[in-house]
Amino acid sequence: MVAVSTVKKDETKHLHVKLGSEETDVYDVITLYLEVAGRSPDTFWRGVGRLEKEDEDSMADLLISAFKAGVFLAREHPEEVRTLWVTEKECSEEQKAESREESTQQSRKKESTAFSHYA
């Protein structure tokens, strides 16, 4: 039996990984992983701060640690991570929706600030 793909060539998919809730912060996830792995989060974050000098070795360490943190979180706390395979079109639509949501939230903040002096 031959498996036939129903996805068109121009509809290749890529993976989106998002945190499960807005209360979760990616920095906290990486810190948690580092603590569990027995590494010093303070040393790690100081190294990240030095990346402004474009240190390729530190950048590689950062990416590897972030990846490990993601794997750790997905395995140990699957409720914290959502994964979704999307096409380029779906990705673009998602980015537009997120942009509109951010814009709406910023507008609401401005409105509440503008009217706060009346309270």
mmCIF file of N, CA and C in Angstrom:
data_model
loop_
_atom_site.group_PDB
_atom_site.id
_atom_site.type_symbol
_atom_site.label_atom_id
_atom_site.label_comp_id
_atom_site.label_asym_id
_atom_site.label_seq_id
_atom_site.Cartn_x
_atom_site.Cartn_y
_atom_site.Cartn_z
ATOM 1 N N MET A 1 0.840 -1.171 0.000
ATOM 2 C CA MET A 1 0.000 0.000 0.000
ATOM 3 C C MET A 1 0.885 1.233 0.000
ATOM 4 N N VAL A 2 0.534 2.211 -0.806
ATOM 5 C CA VAL A 2 1.297 3.444 -0.920
ATOM 6 C C VAL A 2 0.524 4.563 -0.236
ATOM 7 N N ALA A 3 1.212 5.291 0.638
ATOM 8 C CA ALA A 3 0.575 6.424 1.310
ATOM 9 C C ALA A 3 0.638 7.636 0.403
ATOM 10 N N VAL A 4 -0.469 8.319 0.277
ATOM 11 C CA VAL A 4 -0.538 9.510 -0.561
ATOM 12 C C VAL A 4 -0.747 10.720 0.332
ATOM 13 N N SER A 5 0.069 11.722 0.156
ATOM 14 C CA SER A 5 -0.058 12.942 0.935
ATOM 15 C C SER A 5 -1.163 13.804 0.358
ATOM 16 N N THR A 6 -2.016 14.308 1.236
ATOM 17 C CA THR A 6 -3.096 15.186 0.789
ATOM 18 C C THR A 6 -2.705 16.654 0.864
ATOM 19 N N VAL A 7 -1.492 16.939 1.333
ATOM 20 C CA VAL A 7 -1.020 18.314 1.430
ATOM 21 C C VAL A 7 -0.368 18.704 0.117
ATOM 22 N N LYS A 8 -0.833 19.808 -0.455
ATOM 23 C CA LYS A 8 -0.249 20.289 -1.702
ATOM 24 C C LYS A 8 1.171 20.771 -1.456
ATOM 25 N N LYS A 9 1.954 20.779 -2.513
ATOM 26 C CA LYS A 9 3.360 21.150 -2.400
ATOM 27 C C LYS A 9 3.536 22.558 -1.837
ATOM 28 N N ASP A 10 2.674 23.493 -2.235
ATOM 29 C CA ASP A 10 2.791 24.869 -1.761
ATOM 30 C C ASP A 10 2.189 25.050 -0.365
ATOM 31 N N GLU A 11 1.700 23.952 0.230
ATOM 32 C CA GLU A 11 1.110 24.020 1.555
ATOM 33 C C GLU A 11 1.949 23.255 2.583
ATOM 34 N N THR A 12 3.253 23.304 2.450
ATOM 35 C CA THR A 12 4.089 22.638 3.436
ATOM 36 C C THR A 12 3.856 23.277 4.793
ATOM 37 N N LYS A 13 3.946 22.476 5.820
ATOM 38 C CA LYS A 13 3.643 22.963 7.157
ATOM 39 C C LYS A 13 4.906 23.076 7.993
ATOM 40 N N HIS A 14 4.848 23.981 8.945
ATOM 41 C CA HIS A 14 5.919 24.111 9.919
ATOM 42 C C HIS A 14 5.286 24.153 11.310
ATOM 43 N N LEU A 15 6.096 23.964 12.320
ATOM 44 C CA LEU A 15 5.601 23.816 13.683
ATOM 45 C C LEU A 15 5.612 25.135 14.434
ATOM 46 N N HIS A 16 4.492 25.441 15.088
ATOM 47 C CA HIS A 16 4.414 26.558 16.026
ATOM 48 C C HIS A 16 4.360 25.969 17.428
ATOM 49 N N VAL A 17 5.166 26.495 18.311
ATOM 50 C CA VAL A 17 5.155 26.075 19.708
ATOM 51 C C VAL A 17 4.876 27.323 20.533
ATOM 52 N N LYS A 18 3.834 27.251 21.346
ATOM 53 C CA LYS A 18 3.456 28.402 22.156
ATOM 54 C C LYS A 18 3.262 27.963 23.595
ATOM 55 N N LEU A 19 3.449 28.904 24.496
ATOM 56 C CA LEU A 19 3.209 28.614 25.902
ATOM 57 C C LEU A 19 1.707 28.475 26.113
ATOM 58 N N GLY A 20 1.331 27.602 27.038
ATOM 59 C CA GLY A 20 -0.066 27.269 27.247
ATOM 60 C C GLY A 20 -0.916 28.379 27.831
ATOM 61 N N SER A 21 -0.312 29.296 28.567
ATOM 62 C CA SER A 21 -1.106 30.372 29.151
ATOM 63 C C SER A 21 -0.320 31.673 29.093
ATOM 64 N N GLU A 22 -1.053 32.764 29.223
ATOM 65 C CA GLU A 22 -0.405 34.067 29.170
ATOM 66 C C GLU A 22 0.382 34.362 30.437
ATOM 67 N N GLU A 23 0.077 33.630 31.519
ATOM 68 C CA GLU A 23 0.790 33.836 32.774
ATOM 69 C C GLU A 23 2.190 33.221 32.744
ATOM 70 N N THR A 24 2.399 32.251 31.858
ATOM 71 C CA THR A 24 3.693 31.594 31.753
ATOM 72 C C THR A 24 4.643 32.468 30.948
ATOM 73 N N ASP A 25 5.858 32.560 31.420
ATOM 74 C CA ASP A 25 6.867 33.391 30.766
ATOM 75 C C ASP A 25 8.012 32.496 30.315
ATOM 76 N N VAL A 26 8.473 32.670 29.087
ATOM 77 C CA VAL A 26 9.536 31.817 28.551
ATOM 78 C C VAL A 26 10.809 31.934 29.386
ATOM 79 N N TYR A 27 11.069 33.098 29.962
ATOM 80 C CA TYR A 27 12.259 33.267 30.792
ATOM 81 C C TYR A 27 12.162 32.408 32.059
ATOM 82 N N ASP A 28 10.957 32.323 32.622
ATOM 83 C CA ASP A 28 10.757 31.472 33.793
ATOM 84 C C ASP A 28 10.966 30.003 33.447
ATOM 85 N N VAL A 29 10.528 29.621 32.250
ATOM 86 C CA VAL A 29 10.689 28.238 31.800
ATOM 87 C C VAL A 29 12.165 27.888 31.679
ATOM 88 N N ILE A 30 12.936 28.760 31.071
ATOM 89 C CA ILE A 30 14.370 28.511 30.909
ATOM 90 C C ILE A 30 15.051 28.465 32.280
ATOM 91 N N THR A 31 14.675 29.380 33.170
ATOM 92 C CA THR A 31 15.240 29.390 34.521
ATOM 93 C C THR A 31 14.912 28.095 35.250
ATOM 94 N N LEU A 32 13.667 27.624 35.145
ATOM 95 C CA LEU A 32 13.259 26.371 35.771
ATOM 96 C C LEU A 32 14.086 25.212 35.237
ATOM 97 N N TYR A 33 14.236 25.151 33.922
ATOM 98 C CA TYR A 33 15.052 24.080 33.329
ATOM 99 C C TYR A 33 16.474 24.123 33.878
ATOM 100 N N LEU A 34 17.064 25.311 33.908
ATOM 101 C CA LEU A 34 18.447 25.429 34.369
ATOM 102 C C LEU A 34 18.577 24.969 35.819
ATOM 103 N N GLU A 35 17.607 25.349 36.655
ATOM 104 C CA GLU A 35 17.651 24.938 38.057
ATOM 105 C C GLU A 35 17.551 23.420 38.178
ATOM 106 N N VAL A 36 16.620 22.813 37.438
ATOM 107 C CA VAL A 36 16.449 21.369 37.478
ATOM 108 C C VAL A 36 17.696 20.659 36.947
ATOM 109 N N ALA A 37 18.335 21.260 35.949
ATOM 110 C CA ALA A 37 19.532 20.668 35.355
ATOM 111 C C ALA A 37 20.779 20.889 36.210
ATOM 112 N N GLY A 38 20.636 21.643 37.312
ATOM 113 C CA GLY A 38 21.766 21.879 38.194
ATOM 114 C C GLY A 38 22.708 22.965 37.706
ATOM 115 N N ARG A 39 22.210 23.795 36.804
ATOM 116 C CA ARG A 39 23.028 24.901 36.303
ATOM 117 C C ARG A 39 22.594 26.197 36.968
ATOM 118 N N SER A 40 23.455 27.161 36.965
ATOM 119 C CA SER A 40 23.174 28.435 37.613
ATOM 120 C C SER A 40 22.431 29.372 36.655
ATOM 121 N N PRO A 41 21.162 29.682 36.946
ATOM 122 C CA PRO A 41 20.432 30.614 36.079
ATOM 123 C C PRO A 41 21.080 31.992 36.032
ATOM 124 N N ASP A 42 21.632 32.441 37.167
ATOM 125 C CA ASP A 42 22.257 33.768 37.180
ATOM 126 C C ASP A 42 23.420 33.850 36.197
ATOM 127 N N THR A 43 24.270 32.825 36.214
ATOM 128 C CA THR A 43 25.402 32.796 35.285
ATOM 129 C C THR A 43 24.910 32.772 33.848
ATOM 130 N N PHE A 44 23.885 31.971 33.612
ATOM 131 C CA PHE A 44 23.313 31.879 32.257
ATOM 132 C C PHE A 44 22.796 33.232 31.793
ATOM 133 N N TRP A 45 21.998 33.896 32.630
ATOM 134 C CA TRP A 45 21.398 35.163 32.201
ATOM 135 C C TRP A 45 22.438 36.268 32.057
ATOM 136 N N ARG A 46 23.499 36.228 32.875
ATOM 137 C CA ARG A 46 24.579 37.207 32.674
ATOM 138 C C ARG A 46 25.239 36.974 31.318
ATOM 139 N N GLY A 47 25.424 35.702 30.961
ATOM 140 C CA GLY A 47 25.988 35.372 29.647
ATOM 141 C C GLY A 47 25.107 35.867 28.519
ATOM 142 N N VAL A 48 23.806 35.734 28.703
ATOM 143 C CA VAL A 48 22.857 36.220 27.701
ATOM 144 C C VAL A 48 23.005 37.733 27.553
ATOM 145 N N GLY A 49 23.183 38.433 28.671
ATOM 146 C CA GLY A 49 23.348 39.889 28.630
ATOM 147 C C GLY A 49 24.580 40.307 27.845
ATOM 148 N N ARG A 50 25.596 39.467 27.840
ATOM 149 C CA ARG A 50 26.825 39.789 27.098
ATOM 150 C C ARG A 50 26.678 39.523 25.597
ATOM 151 N N LEU A 51 25.593 38.904 25.189
ATOM 152 C CA LEU A 51 25.407 38.592 23.770
ATOM 153 C C LEU A 51 25.281 39.840 22.909
ATOM 154 N N GLU A 52 25.084 40.964 23.538
ATOM 155 C CA GLU A 52 25.028 42.211 22.774
ATOM 156 C C GLU A 52 26.320 42.410 21.991
ATOM 157 N N LYS A 53 27.380 41.768 22.430
ATOM 158 C CA LYS A 53 28.672 41.855 21.734
ATOM 159 C C LYS A 53 28.769 40.832 20.610
ATOM 160 N N GLU A 54 27.658 40.137 20.340
ATOM 161 C CA GLU A 54 27.577 39.162 19.256
ATOM 162 C C GLU A 54 28.574 38.007 19.422
ATOM 163 N N ASP A 55 28.559 37.408 20.586
ATOM 164 C CA ASP A 55 29.404 36.250 20.884
ATOM 165 C C ASP A 55 28.706 34.995 20.377
ATOM 166 N N GLU A 56 29.236 34.406 19.317
ATOM 167 C CA GLU A 56 28.584 33.259 18.679
ATOM 168 C C GLU A 56 28.513 32.042 19.587
ATOM 169 N N ASP A 57 29.546 31.786 20.392
ATOM 170 C CA ASP A 57 29.530 30.629 21.286
ATOM 171 C C ASP A 57 28.431 30.771 22.331
ATOM 172 N N SER A 58 28.311 31.964 22.896
ATOM 173 C CA SER A 58 27.263 32.198 23.882
ATOM 174 C C SER A 58 25.885 32.103 23.243
ATOM 175 N N MET A 59 25.755 32.568 22.016
ATOM 176 C CA MET A 59 24.478 32.482 21.317
ATOM 177 C C MET A 59 24.103 31.023 21.105
ATOM 178 N N ALA A 60 25.064 30.197 20.732
ATOM 179 C CA ALA A 60 24.795 28.768 20.551
ATOM 180 C C ALA A 60 24.375 28.140 21.868
ATOM 181 N N ASP A 61 25.060 28.488 22.970
ATOM 182 C CA ASP A 61 24.684 27.980 24.287
ATOM 183 C C ASP A 61 23.276 28.407 24.660
ATOM 184 N N LEU A 62 22.943 29.644 24.356
ATOM 185 C CA LEU A 62 21.605 30.158 24.640
ATOM 186 C C LEU A 62 20.546 29.365 23.880
ATOM 187 N N LEU A 63 20.766 29.169 22.607
ATOM 188 C CA LEU A 63 19.792 28.442 21.797
ATOM 189 C C LEU A 63 19.640 27.003 22.252
ATOM 190 N N ILE A 64 20.750 26.363 22.576
ATOM 191 C CA ILE A 64 20.700 24.972 23.052
ATOM 192 C C ILE A 64 19.950 24.892 24.374
ATOM 193 N N SER A 65 20.244 25.808 25.294
ATOM 194 C CA SER A 65 19.563 25.798 26.587
ATOM 195 C C SER A 65 18.079 26.104 26.440
ATOM 196 N N ALA A 66 17.743 27.034 25.569
ATOM 197 C CA ALA A 66 16.337 27.349 25.330
ATOM 198 C C ALA A 66 15.618 26.142 24.741
ATOM 199 N N PHE A 67 16.282 25.438 23.831
ATOM 200 C CA PHE A 67 15.691 24.247 23.240
ATOM 201 C C PHE A 67 15.479 23.175 24.312
ATOM 202 N N LYS A 68 16.506 22.959 25.145
ATOM 203 C CA LYS A 68 16.384 21.976 26.217
ATOM 204 C C LYS A 68 15.264 22.364 27.179
ATOM 205 N N ALA A 69 15.141 23.661 27.451
ATOM 206 C CA ALA A 69 14.062 24.128 28.325
ATOM 207 C C ALA A 69 12.711 23.804 27.712
ATOM 208 N N GLY A 70 12.594 23.989 26.414
ATOM 209 C CA GLY A 70 11.346 23.663 25.731
ATOM 210 C C GLY A 70 11.031 22.189 25.792
ATOM 211 N N VAL A 71 12.042 21.354 25.588
ATOM 212 C CA VAL A 71 11.846 19.907 25.656
ATOM 213 C C VAL A 71 11.484 19.502 27.082
ATOM 214 N N PHE A 72 12.178 20.079 28.052
ATOM 215 C CA PHE A 72 11.883 19.793 29.457
ATOM 216 C C PHE A 72 10.440 20.163 29.777
ATOM 217 N N LEU A 73 10.035 21.350 29.373
ATOM 218 C CA LEU A 73 8.688 21.817 29.672
ATOM 219 C C LEU A 73 7.643 20.937 28.999
ATOM 220 N N ALA A 74 7.892 20.586 27.749
ATOM 221 C CA ALA A 74 6.933 19.759 27.014
ATOM 222 C C ALA A 74 6.796 18.390 27.666
ATOM 223 N N ARG A 75 7.879 17.858 28.185
ATOM 224 C CA ARG A 75 7.848 16.528 28.790
ATOM 225 C C ARG A 75 7.299 16.580 30.215
ATOM 226 N N GLU A 76 7.787 17.531 31.012
ATOM 227 C CA GLU A 76 7.424 17.586 32.427
ATOM 228 C C GLU A 76 6.112 18.322 32.689
ATOM 229 N N HIS A 77 5.775 19.268 31.832
ATOM 230 C CA HIS A 77 4.572 20.087 32.016
ATOM 231 C C HIS A 77 3.854 20.258 30.676
ATOM 232 N N PRO A 78 3.280 19.185 30.143
ATOM 233 C CA PRO A 78 2.682 19.279 28.808
ATOM 234 C C PRO A 78 1.527 20.270 28.725
ATOM 235 N N GLU A 79 0.911 20.596 29.856
ATOM 236 C CA GLU A 79 -0.181 21.560 29.835
ATOM 237 C C GLU A 79 0.313 22.983 29.560
ATOM 238 N N GLU A 80 1.608 23.202 29.698
ATOM 239 C CA GLU A 80 2.186 24.533 29.507
ATOM 240 C C GLU A 80 2.531 24.842 28.052
ATOM 241 N N VAL A 81 2.494 23.826 27.192
ATOM 242 C CA VAL A 81 2.938 24.018 25.808
ATOM 243 C C VAL A 81 1.855 23.582 24.830
ATOM 244 N N ARG A 82 1.640 24.393 23.806
ATOM 245 C CA ARG A 82 0.731 24.019 22.719
ATOM 246 C C ARG A 82 1.555 23.926 21.443
ATOM 247 N N THR A 83 1.319 22.884 20.682
ATOM 248 C CA THR A 83 1.997 22.748 19.390
ATOM 249 C C THR A 83 0.949 22.685 18.295
ATOM 250 N N LEU A 84 1.290 23.238 17.150
ATOM 251 C CA LEU A 84 0.362 23.270 16.038
ATOM 252 C C LEU A 84 1.150 23.311 14.733
ATOM 253 N N TRP A 85 0.816 22.398 13.814
ATOM 254 C CA TRP A 85 1.421 22.407 12.483
ATOM 255 C C TRP A 85 0.578 23.315 11.601
ATOM 256 N N VAL A 86 1.214 24.327 10.998
ATOM 257 C CA VAL A 86 0.480 25.305 10.199
ATOM 258 C C VAL A 86 1.137 25.508 8.835
ATOM 259 N N THR A 87 0.325 25.917 7.866
ATOM 260 C CA THR A 87 0.832 26.301 6.551
ATOM 261 C C THR A 87 1.282 27.754 6.629
ATOM 262 N N GLU A 88 1.947 28.225 5.604
ATOM 263 C CA GLU A 88 2.368 29.628 5.558
ATOM 264 C C GLU A 88 1.160 30.558 5.625
ATOM 265 N N LYS A 89 0.088 30.186 4.944
ATOM 266 C CA LYS A 89 -1.128 31.005 4.947
ATOM 267 C C LYS A 89 -1.702 31.080 6.362
ATOM 268 N N GLU A 90 -1.804 29.943 7.038
ATOM 269 C CA GLU A 90 -2.320 29.920 8.401
ATOM 270 C C GLU A 90 -1.419 30.715 9.341
ATOM 271 N N CYS A 91 -0.124 30.618 9.122
ATOM 272 C CA CYS A 91 0.853 31.351 9.928
ATOM 273 C C CYS A 91 0.644 32.853 9.767
ATOM 274 N N SER A 92 0.492 33.277 8.520
ATOM 275 C CA SER A 92 0.283 34.693 8.235
ATOM 276 C C SER A 92 -1.010 35.193 8.874
ATOM 277 N N GLU A 93 -2.072 34.398 8.766
ATOM 278 C CA GLU A 93 -3.351 34.780 9.376
ATOM 279 C C GLU A 93 -3.237 34.867 10.892
ATOM 280 N N GLU A 94 -2.506 33.937 11.485
ATOM 281 C CA GLU A 94 -2.307 33.940 12.934
ATOM 282 C C GLU A 94 -1.532 35.181 13.371
ATOM 283 N N GLN A 95 -0.492 35.529 12.622
ATOM 284 C CA GLN A 95 0.292 36.711 12.960
ATOM 285 C C GLN A 95 -0.554 37.976 12.850
ATOM 286 N N LYS A 96 -1.397 38.059 11.826
ATOM 287 C CA LYS A 96 -2.278 39.226 11.677
ATOM 288 C C LYS A 96 -3.258 39.312 12.838
ATOM 289 N N ALA A 97 -3.819 38.176 13.239
ATOM 290 C CA ALA A 97 -4.766 38.153 14.354
ATOM 291 C C ALA A 97 -4.083 38.585 15.649
ATOM 292 N N GLU A 98 -2.877 38.098 15.888
ATOM 293 C CA GLU A 98 -2.131 38.487 17.084
ATOM 294 C C GLU A 98 -1.805 39.970 17.061
ATOM 295 N N SER A 99 -1.466 40.486 15.894
ATOM 296 C CA SER A 99 -1.160 41.903 15.764
ATOM 297 C C SER A 99 -2.395 42.752 16.069
ATOM 298 N N ARG A 100 -3.546 42.328 15.544
ATOM 299 C CA ARG A 100 -4.795 43.052 15.814
ATOM 300 C C ARG A 100 -5.123 43.010 17.304
ATOM 301 N N GLU A 101 -4.907 41.853 17.933
ATOM 302 C CA GLU A 101 -5.188 41.707 19.361
ATOM 303 C C GLU A 101 -4.296 42.623 20.187
ATOM 304 N N GLU A 102 -3.003 42.673 19.841
ATOM 305 C CA GLU A 102 -2.078 43.560 20.547
ATOM 306 C C GLU A 102 -2.482 45.007 20.370
ATOM 307 N N SER A 103 -2.876 45.375 19.161
ATOM 308 C CA SER A 103 -3.299 46.741 18.871
ATOM 309 C C SER A 103 -4.537 47.103 19.692
ATOM 310 N N THR A 104 -5.480 46.178 19.782
ATOM 311 C CA THR A 104 -6.695 46.400 20.562
ATOM 312 C C THR A 104 -6.363 46.575 22.035
ATOM 313 N N GLN A 105 -5.466 45.740 22.545
ATOM 314 C CA GLN A 105 -5.070 45.842 23.949
ATOM 315 C C GLN A 105 -4.383 47.173 24.235
ATOM 316 N N GLN A 106 -3.540 47.619 23.314
ATOM 317 C CA GLN A 106 -2.864 48.897 23.497
ATOM 318 C C GLN A 106 -3.867 50.044 23.473
ATOM 319 N N SER A 107 -4.863 49.963 22.598
ATOM 320 C CA SER A 107 -5.895 50.996 22.532
ATOM 321 C C SER A 107 -6.676 51.056 23.839
ATOM 322 N N ARG A 108 -7.007 49.899 24.378
ATOM 323 C CA ARG A 108 -7.739 49.860 25.647
ATOM 324 C C ARG A 108 -6.927 50.461 26.772
ATOM 325 N N LYS A 109 -5.625 50.193 26.790
ATOM 326 C CA LYS A 109 -4.765 50.766 27.826
ATOM 327 C C LYS A 109 -4.734 52.284 27.707
ATOM 328 N N LYS A 110 -4.630 52.783 26.474
ATOM 329 C CA LYS A 110 -4.609 54.230 26.258
ATOM 330 C C LYS A 110 -5.917 54.861 26.708
ATOM 331 N N GLU A 111 -7.040 54.207 26.386
ATOM 332 C CA GLU A 111 -8.343 54.722 26.790
ATOM 333 C C GLU A 111 -8.465 54.765 28.303
ATOM 334 N N SER A 112 -8.067 53.697 28.968
ATOM 335 C CA SER A 112 -8.194 53.666 30.431
ATOM 336 C C SER A 112 -7.271 54.698 31.068
ATOM 337 N N THR A 113 -6.108 54.924 30.493
ATOM 338 C CA THR A 113 -5.193 55.931 31.008
ATOM 339 C C THR A 113 -5.748 57.323 30.775
ATOM 340 N N ALA A 114 -6.331 57.538 29.599
ATOM 341 C CA ALA A 114 -6.876 58.858 29.264
ATOM 342 C C ALA A 114 -8.029 59.234 30.191
ATOM 343 N N PHE A 115 -8.807 58.237 30.601
ATOM 344 C CA PHE A 115 -9.960 58.522 31.455
ATOM 345 C C PHE A 115 -9.670 58.376 32.935
ATOM 346 N N SER A 116 -8.466 57.972 33.292
ATOM 347 C CA SER A 116 -8.156 57.724 34.695
ATOM 348 C C SER A 116 -8.187 58.998 35.513
ATOM 349 N N HIS A 117 -7.923 60.153 34.915
ATOM 350 C CA HIS A 117 -7.927 61.390 35.698
ATOM 351 C C HIS A 117 -9.347 61.830 36.065
ATOM 352 N N TYR A 118 -10.363 61.225 35.433
ATOM 353 C CA TYR A 118 -11.746 61.533 35.780
ATOM 354 C C TYR A 118 -12.230 60.728 36.980
ATOM 355 N N ALA A 119 -11.500 59.665 37.316
ATOM 356 C CA ALA A 119 -11.948 58.787 38.406
ATOM 357 C C ALA A 119 -11.703 59.404 39.765
#
